[in-house]
PDB file of C-alpha atoms in Angstrom:
ATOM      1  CA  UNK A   1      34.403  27.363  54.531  1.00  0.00           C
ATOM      2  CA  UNK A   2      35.633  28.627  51.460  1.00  0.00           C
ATOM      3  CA  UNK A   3      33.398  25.775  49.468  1.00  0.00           C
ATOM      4  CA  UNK A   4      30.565  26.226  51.311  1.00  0.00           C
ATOM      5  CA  UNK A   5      30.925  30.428  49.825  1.00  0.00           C
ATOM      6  CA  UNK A   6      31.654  29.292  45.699  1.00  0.00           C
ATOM      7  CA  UNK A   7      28.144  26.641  46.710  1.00  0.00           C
ATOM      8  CA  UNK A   8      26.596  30.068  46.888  1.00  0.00           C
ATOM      9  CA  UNK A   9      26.194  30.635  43.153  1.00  0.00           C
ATOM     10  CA  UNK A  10      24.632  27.436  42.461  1.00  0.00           C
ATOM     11  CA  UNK A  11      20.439  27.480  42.325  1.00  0.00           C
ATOM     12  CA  UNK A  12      18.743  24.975  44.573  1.00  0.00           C
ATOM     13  CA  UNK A  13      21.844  24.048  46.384  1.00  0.00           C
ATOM     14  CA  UNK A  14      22.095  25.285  50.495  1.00  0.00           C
ATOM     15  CA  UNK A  15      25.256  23.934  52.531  1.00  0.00           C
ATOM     16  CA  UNK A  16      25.155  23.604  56.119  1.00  0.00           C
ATOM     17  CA  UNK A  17      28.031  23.635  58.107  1.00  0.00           C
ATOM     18  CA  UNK A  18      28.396  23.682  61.621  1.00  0.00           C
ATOM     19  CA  UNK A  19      31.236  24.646  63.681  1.00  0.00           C
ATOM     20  CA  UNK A  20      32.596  25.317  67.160  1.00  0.00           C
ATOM     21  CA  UNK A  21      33.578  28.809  67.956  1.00  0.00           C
ATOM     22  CA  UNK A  22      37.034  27.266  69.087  1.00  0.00           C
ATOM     23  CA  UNK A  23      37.635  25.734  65.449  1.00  0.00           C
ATOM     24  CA  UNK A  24      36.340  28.402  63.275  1.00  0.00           C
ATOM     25  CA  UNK A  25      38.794  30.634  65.322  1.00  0.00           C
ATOM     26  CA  UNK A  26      41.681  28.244  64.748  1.00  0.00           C
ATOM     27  CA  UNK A  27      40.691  28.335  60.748  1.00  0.00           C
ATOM     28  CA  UNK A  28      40.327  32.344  60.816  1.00  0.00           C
ATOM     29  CA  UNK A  29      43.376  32.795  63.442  1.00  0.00           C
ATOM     30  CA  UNK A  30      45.934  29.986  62.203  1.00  0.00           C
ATOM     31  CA  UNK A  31      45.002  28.729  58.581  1.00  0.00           C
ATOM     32  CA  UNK A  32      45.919  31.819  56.667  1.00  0.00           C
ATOM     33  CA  UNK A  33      45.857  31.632  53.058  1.00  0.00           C
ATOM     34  CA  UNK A  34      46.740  34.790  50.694  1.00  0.00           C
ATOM     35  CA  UNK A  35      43.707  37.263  50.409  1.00  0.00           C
ATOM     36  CA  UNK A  36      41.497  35.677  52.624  1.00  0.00           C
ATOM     37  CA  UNK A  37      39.216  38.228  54.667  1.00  0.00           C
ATOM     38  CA  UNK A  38      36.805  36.881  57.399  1.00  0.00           C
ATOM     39  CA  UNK A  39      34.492  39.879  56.651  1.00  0.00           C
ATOM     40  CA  UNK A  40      33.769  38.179  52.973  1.00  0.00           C
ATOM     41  CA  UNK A  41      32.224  35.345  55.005  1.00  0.00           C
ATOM     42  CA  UNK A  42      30.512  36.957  58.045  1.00  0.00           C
ATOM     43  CA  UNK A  43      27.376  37.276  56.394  1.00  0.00           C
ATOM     44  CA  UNK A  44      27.398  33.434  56.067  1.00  0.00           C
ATOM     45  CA  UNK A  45      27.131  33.221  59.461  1.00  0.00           C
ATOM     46  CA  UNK A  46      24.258  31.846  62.064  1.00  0.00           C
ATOM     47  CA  UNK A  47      25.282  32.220  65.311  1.00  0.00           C
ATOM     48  CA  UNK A  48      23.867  29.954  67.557  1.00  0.00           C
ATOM     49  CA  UNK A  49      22.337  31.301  70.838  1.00  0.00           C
ATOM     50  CA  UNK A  50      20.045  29.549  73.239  1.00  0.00           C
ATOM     51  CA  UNK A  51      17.834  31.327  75.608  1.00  0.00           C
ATOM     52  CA  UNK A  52      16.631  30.657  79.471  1.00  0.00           C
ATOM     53  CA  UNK A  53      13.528  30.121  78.420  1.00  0.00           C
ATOM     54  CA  UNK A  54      14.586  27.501  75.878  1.00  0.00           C
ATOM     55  CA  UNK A  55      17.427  26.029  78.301  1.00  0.00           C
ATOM     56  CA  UNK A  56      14.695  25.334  81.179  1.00  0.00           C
ATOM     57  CA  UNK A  57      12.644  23.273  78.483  1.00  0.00           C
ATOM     58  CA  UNK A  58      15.582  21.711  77.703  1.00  0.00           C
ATOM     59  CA  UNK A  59      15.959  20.916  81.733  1.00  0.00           C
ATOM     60  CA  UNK A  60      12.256  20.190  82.648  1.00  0.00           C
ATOM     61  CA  UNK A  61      12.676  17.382  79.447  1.00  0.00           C
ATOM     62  CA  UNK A  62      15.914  15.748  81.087  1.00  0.00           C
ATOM     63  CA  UNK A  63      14.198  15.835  84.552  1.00  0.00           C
ATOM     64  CA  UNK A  64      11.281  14.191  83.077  1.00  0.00           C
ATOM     65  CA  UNK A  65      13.338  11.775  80.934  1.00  0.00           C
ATOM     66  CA  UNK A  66      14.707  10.692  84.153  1.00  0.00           C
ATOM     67  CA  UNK A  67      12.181  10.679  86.990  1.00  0.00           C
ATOM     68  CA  UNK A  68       8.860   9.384  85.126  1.00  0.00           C
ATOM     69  CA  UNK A  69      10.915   6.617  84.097  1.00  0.00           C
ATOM     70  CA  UNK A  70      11.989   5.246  87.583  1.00  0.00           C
ATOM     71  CA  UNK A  71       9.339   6.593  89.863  1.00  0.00           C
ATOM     72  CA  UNK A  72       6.324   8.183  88.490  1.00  0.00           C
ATOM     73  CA  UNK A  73       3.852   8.761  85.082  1.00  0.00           C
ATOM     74  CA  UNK A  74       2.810  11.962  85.447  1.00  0.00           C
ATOM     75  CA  UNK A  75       5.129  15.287  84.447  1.00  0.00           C
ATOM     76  CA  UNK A  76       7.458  16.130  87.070  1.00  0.00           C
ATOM     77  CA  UNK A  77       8.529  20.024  86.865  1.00  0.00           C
ATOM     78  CA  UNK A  78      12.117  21.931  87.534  1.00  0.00           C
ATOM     79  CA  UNK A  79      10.263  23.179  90.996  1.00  0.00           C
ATOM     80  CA  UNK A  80       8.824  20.109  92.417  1.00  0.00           C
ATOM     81  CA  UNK A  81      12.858  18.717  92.754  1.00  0.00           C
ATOM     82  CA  UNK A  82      15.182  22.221  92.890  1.00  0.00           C
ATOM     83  CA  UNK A  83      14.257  24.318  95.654  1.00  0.00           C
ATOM     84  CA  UNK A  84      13.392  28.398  94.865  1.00  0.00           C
ATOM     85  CA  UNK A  85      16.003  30.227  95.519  1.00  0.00           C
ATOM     86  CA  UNK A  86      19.792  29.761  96.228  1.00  0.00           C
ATOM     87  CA  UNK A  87      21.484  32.367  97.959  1.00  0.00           C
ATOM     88  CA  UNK A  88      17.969  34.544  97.577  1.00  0.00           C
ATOM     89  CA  UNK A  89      18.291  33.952  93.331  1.00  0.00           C
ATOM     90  CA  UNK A  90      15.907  32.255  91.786  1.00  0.00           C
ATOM     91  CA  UNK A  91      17.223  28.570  91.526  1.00  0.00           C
ATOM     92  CA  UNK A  92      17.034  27.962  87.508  1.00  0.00           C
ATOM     93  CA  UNK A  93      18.733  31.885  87.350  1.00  0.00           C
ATOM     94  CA  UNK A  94      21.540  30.310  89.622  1.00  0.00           C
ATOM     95  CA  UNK A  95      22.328  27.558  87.758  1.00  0.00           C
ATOM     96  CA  UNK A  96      22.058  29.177  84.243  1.00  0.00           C
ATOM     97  CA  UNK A  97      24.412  31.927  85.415  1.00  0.00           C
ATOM     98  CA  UNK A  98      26.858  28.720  85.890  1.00  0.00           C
ATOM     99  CA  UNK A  99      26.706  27.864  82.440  1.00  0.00           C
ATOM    100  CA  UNK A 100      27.487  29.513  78.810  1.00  0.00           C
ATOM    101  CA  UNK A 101      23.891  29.435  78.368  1.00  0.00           C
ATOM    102  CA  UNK A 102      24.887  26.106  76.516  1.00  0.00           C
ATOM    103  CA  UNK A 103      21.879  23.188  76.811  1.00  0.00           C
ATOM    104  CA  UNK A 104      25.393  20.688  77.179  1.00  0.00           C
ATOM    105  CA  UNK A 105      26.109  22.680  80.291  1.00  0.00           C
ATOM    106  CA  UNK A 106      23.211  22.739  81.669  1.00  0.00           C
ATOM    107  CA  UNK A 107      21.877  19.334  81.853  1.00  0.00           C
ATOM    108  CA  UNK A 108      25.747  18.424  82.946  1.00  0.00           C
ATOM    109  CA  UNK A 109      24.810  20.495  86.060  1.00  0.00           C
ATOM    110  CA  UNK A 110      21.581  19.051  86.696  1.00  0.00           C
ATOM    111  CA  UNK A 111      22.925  15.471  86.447  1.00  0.00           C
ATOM    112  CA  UNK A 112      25.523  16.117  89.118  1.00  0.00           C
ATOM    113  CA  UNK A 113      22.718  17.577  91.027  1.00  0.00           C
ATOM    114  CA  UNK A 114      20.225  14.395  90.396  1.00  0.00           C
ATOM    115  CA  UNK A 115      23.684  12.184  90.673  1.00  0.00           C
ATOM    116  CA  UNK A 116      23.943  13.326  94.479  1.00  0.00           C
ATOM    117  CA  UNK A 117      20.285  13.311  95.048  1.00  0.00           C
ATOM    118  CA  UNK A 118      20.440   9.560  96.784  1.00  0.00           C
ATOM    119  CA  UNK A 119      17.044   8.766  96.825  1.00  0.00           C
ATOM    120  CA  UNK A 120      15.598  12.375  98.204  1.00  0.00           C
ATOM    121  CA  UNK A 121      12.521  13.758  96.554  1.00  0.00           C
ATOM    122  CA  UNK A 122      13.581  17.080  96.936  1.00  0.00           C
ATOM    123  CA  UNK A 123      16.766  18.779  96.530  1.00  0.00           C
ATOM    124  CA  UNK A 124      18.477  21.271  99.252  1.00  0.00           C
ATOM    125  CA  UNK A 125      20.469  24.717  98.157  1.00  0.00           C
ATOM    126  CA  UNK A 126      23.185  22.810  99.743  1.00  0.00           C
ATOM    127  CA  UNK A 127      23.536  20.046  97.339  1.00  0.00           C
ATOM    128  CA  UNK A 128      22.956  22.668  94.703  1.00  0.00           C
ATOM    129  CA  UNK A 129      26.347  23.974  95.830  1.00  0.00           C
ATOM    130  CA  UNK A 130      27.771  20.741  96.533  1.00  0.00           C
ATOM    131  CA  UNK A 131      27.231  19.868  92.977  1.00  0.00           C
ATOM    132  CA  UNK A 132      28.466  23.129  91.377  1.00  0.00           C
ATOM    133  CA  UNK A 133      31.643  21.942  92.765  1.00  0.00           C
ATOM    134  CA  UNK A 134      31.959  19.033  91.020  1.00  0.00           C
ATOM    135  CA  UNK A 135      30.360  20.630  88.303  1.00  0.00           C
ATOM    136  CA  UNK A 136      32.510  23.297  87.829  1.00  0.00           C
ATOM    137  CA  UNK A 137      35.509  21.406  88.235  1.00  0.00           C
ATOM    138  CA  UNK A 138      34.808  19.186  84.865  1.00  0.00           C
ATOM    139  CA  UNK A 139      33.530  22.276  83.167  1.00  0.00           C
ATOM    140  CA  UNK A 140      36.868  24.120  83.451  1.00  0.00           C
ATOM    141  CA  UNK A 141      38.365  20.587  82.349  1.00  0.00           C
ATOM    142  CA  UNK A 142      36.101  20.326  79.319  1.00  0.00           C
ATOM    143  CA  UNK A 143      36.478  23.956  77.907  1.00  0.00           C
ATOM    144  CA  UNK A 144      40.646  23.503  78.695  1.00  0.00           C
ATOM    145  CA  UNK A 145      40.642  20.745  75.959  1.00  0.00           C
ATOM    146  CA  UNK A 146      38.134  22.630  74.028  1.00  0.00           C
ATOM    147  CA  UNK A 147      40.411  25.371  73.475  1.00  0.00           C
ATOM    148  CA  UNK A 148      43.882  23.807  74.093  1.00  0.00           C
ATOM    149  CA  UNK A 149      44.206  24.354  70.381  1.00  0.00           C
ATOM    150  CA  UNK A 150      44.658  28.028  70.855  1.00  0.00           C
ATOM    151  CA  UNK A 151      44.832  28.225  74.494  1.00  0.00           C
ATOM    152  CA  UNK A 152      47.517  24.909  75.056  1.00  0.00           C
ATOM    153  CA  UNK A 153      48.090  26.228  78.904  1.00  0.00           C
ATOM    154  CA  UNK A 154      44.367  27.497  79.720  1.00  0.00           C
ATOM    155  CA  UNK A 155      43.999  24.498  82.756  1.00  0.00           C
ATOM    156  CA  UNK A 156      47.105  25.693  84.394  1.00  0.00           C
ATOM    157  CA  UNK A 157      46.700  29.585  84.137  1.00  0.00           C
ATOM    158  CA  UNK A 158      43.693  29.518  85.489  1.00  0.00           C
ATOM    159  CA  UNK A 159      45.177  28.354  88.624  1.00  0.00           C
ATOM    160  CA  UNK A 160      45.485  32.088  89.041  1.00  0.00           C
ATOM    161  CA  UNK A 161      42.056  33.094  89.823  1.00  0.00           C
ATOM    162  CA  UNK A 162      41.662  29.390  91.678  1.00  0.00           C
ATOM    163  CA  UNK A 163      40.899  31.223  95.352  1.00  0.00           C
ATOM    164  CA  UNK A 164      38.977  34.211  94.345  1.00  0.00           C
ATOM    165  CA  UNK A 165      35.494  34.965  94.480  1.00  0.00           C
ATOM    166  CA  UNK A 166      32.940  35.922  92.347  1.00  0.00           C
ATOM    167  CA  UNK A 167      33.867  39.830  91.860  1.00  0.00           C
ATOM    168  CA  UNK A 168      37.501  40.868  93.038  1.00  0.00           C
ATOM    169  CA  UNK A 169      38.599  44.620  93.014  1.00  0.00           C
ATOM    170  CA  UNK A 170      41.277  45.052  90.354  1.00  0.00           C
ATOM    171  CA  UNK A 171      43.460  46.201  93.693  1.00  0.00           C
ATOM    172  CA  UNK A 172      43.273  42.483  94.708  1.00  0.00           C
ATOM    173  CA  UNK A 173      45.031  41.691  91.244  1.00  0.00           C
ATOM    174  CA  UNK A 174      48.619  42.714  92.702  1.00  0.00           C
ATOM    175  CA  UNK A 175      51.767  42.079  90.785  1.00  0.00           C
ATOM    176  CA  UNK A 176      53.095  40.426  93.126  1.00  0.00           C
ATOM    177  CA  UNK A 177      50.110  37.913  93.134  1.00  0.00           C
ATOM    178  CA  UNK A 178      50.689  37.532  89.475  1.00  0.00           C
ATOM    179  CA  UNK A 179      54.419  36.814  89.401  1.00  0.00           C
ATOM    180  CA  UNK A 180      54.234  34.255  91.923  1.00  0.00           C
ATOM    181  CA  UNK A 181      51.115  32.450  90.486  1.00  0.00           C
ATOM    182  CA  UNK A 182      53.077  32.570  87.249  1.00  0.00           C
ATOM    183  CA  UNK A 183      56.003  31.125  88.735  1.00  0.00           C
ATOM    184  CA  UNK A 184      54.236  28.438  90.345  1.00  0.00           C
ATOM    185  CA  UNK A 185      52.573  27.604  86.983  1.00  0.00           C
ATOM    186  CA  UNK A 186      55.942  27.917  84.947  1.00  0.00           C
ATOM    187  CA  UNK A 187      57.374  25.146  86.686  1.00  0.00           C
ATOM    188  CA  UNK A 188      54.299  23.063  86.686  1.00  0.00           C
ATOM    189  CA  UNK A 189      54.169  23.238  82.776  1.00  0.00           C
ATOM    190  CA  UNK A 190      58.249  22.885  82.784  1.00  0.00           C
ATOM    191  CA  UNK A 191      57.679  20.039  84.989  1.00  0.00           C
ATOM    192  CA  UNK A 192      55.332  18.287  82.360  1.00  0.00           C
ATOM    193  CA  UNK A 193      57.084  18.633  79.166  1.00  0.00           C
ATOM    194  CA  UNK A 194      57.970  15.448  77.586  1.00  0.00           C
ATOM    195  CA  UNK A 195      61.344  16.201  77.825  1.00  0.00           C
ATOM    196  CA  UNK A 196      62.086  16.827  81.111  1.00  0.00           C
ATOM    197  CA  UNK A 197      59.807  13.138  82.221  1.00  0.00           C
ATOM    198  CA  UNK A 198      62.457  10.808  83.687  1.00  0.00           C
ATOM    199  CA  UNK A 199      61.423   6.972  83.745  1.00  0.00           C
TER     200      UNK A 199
END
């Protein structure tokens, strides 16, 4: 990072580097080196942010990618396989509000969704749902090694929240709810350090 700042000064010369959000906060957070200050280097930043509308173009390609080539030539469309609405949403809405509005996400989502589809030509909300399930599932197992740099234990705390819905009241959040999910996930992790694994 620091390079790609002292390339800055040299005419007819652009560096590109990309990063994850979990490593550049590992190099900001963890490599400290005398007199560094992140704010030096903010303006070298792009953030990169992906819309719905470019997301379902990103979807309607995948679904074509996949369904002209086994069963038809002409375009096939997000709508003529997903039904409407889920849950009275609008079904692309649904599924986006799944994701980190990340195209990776995404078309993970609607392969589980095609990958349960067996044959129909149409898919029911209930398969939707079905799918988020499994969906979710590798999701949470994806950004836990992600961030297991920073966050080692993120897989296992979130055990805590594993039962609740959607929204919870902040009265549902009891301390007594806390100490005994972080009980339960103290001796998990205890139970899985290399040190305590008997042969």
């Amino acid at each position: 990072i620091d390079a790609v700042r002292r390339f800055k000064s040299i005419p007819n010369v652009k560096i590109v580097l990309a990063l994850r959000q979990d490593l550049l906060d590992k190099v900001i957070n963890f490599e400290v080196v005398p007199g560094f200050q992140e704010e030096k280097y903010k303006s070298l930043y792009l953030e990169l942010q992906w819309t719905k509308a470019d997301l379902q173009r990103v979807v309607e390609r995948r679904i074509n990618q996949l369904i002209r080539r086994r069963y038809t030539k002409g375009d096939v469309t997000f709508q003529d396989i997903f039904p409407r609405h889920i849950d009275g949403v609008d079904a692309m809405d649904y599924m986006l509000e799944r994701t980190f509005l990340r195209q990776r996400d995404i078309i993970v989502f609607v392969n589980e969704c095609l990958a349960l589809a067996d044959g129909r030509a149409t898919l029911p909300a209930a398969l939707i749902k079905e799918a988020e399930q499994r969906y979710s599932l590798e999701r949470l197992k994806s950004l836990a090694n992600e961030w297991s740099l920073i966050w080692p234990s993120l897989l296992h705390t979130a055990q805590i929240f594993h039962d609740f819905k959607d929204r919870v009241p902040v009265s549902d959040i009891t301390e007594e709810l806390l100490t005994d999910a972080y009980t339960a996930i103290a001796q998990e992790l205890d139970r899985l350090r290399p040190d305590t694994i008997t042969r």
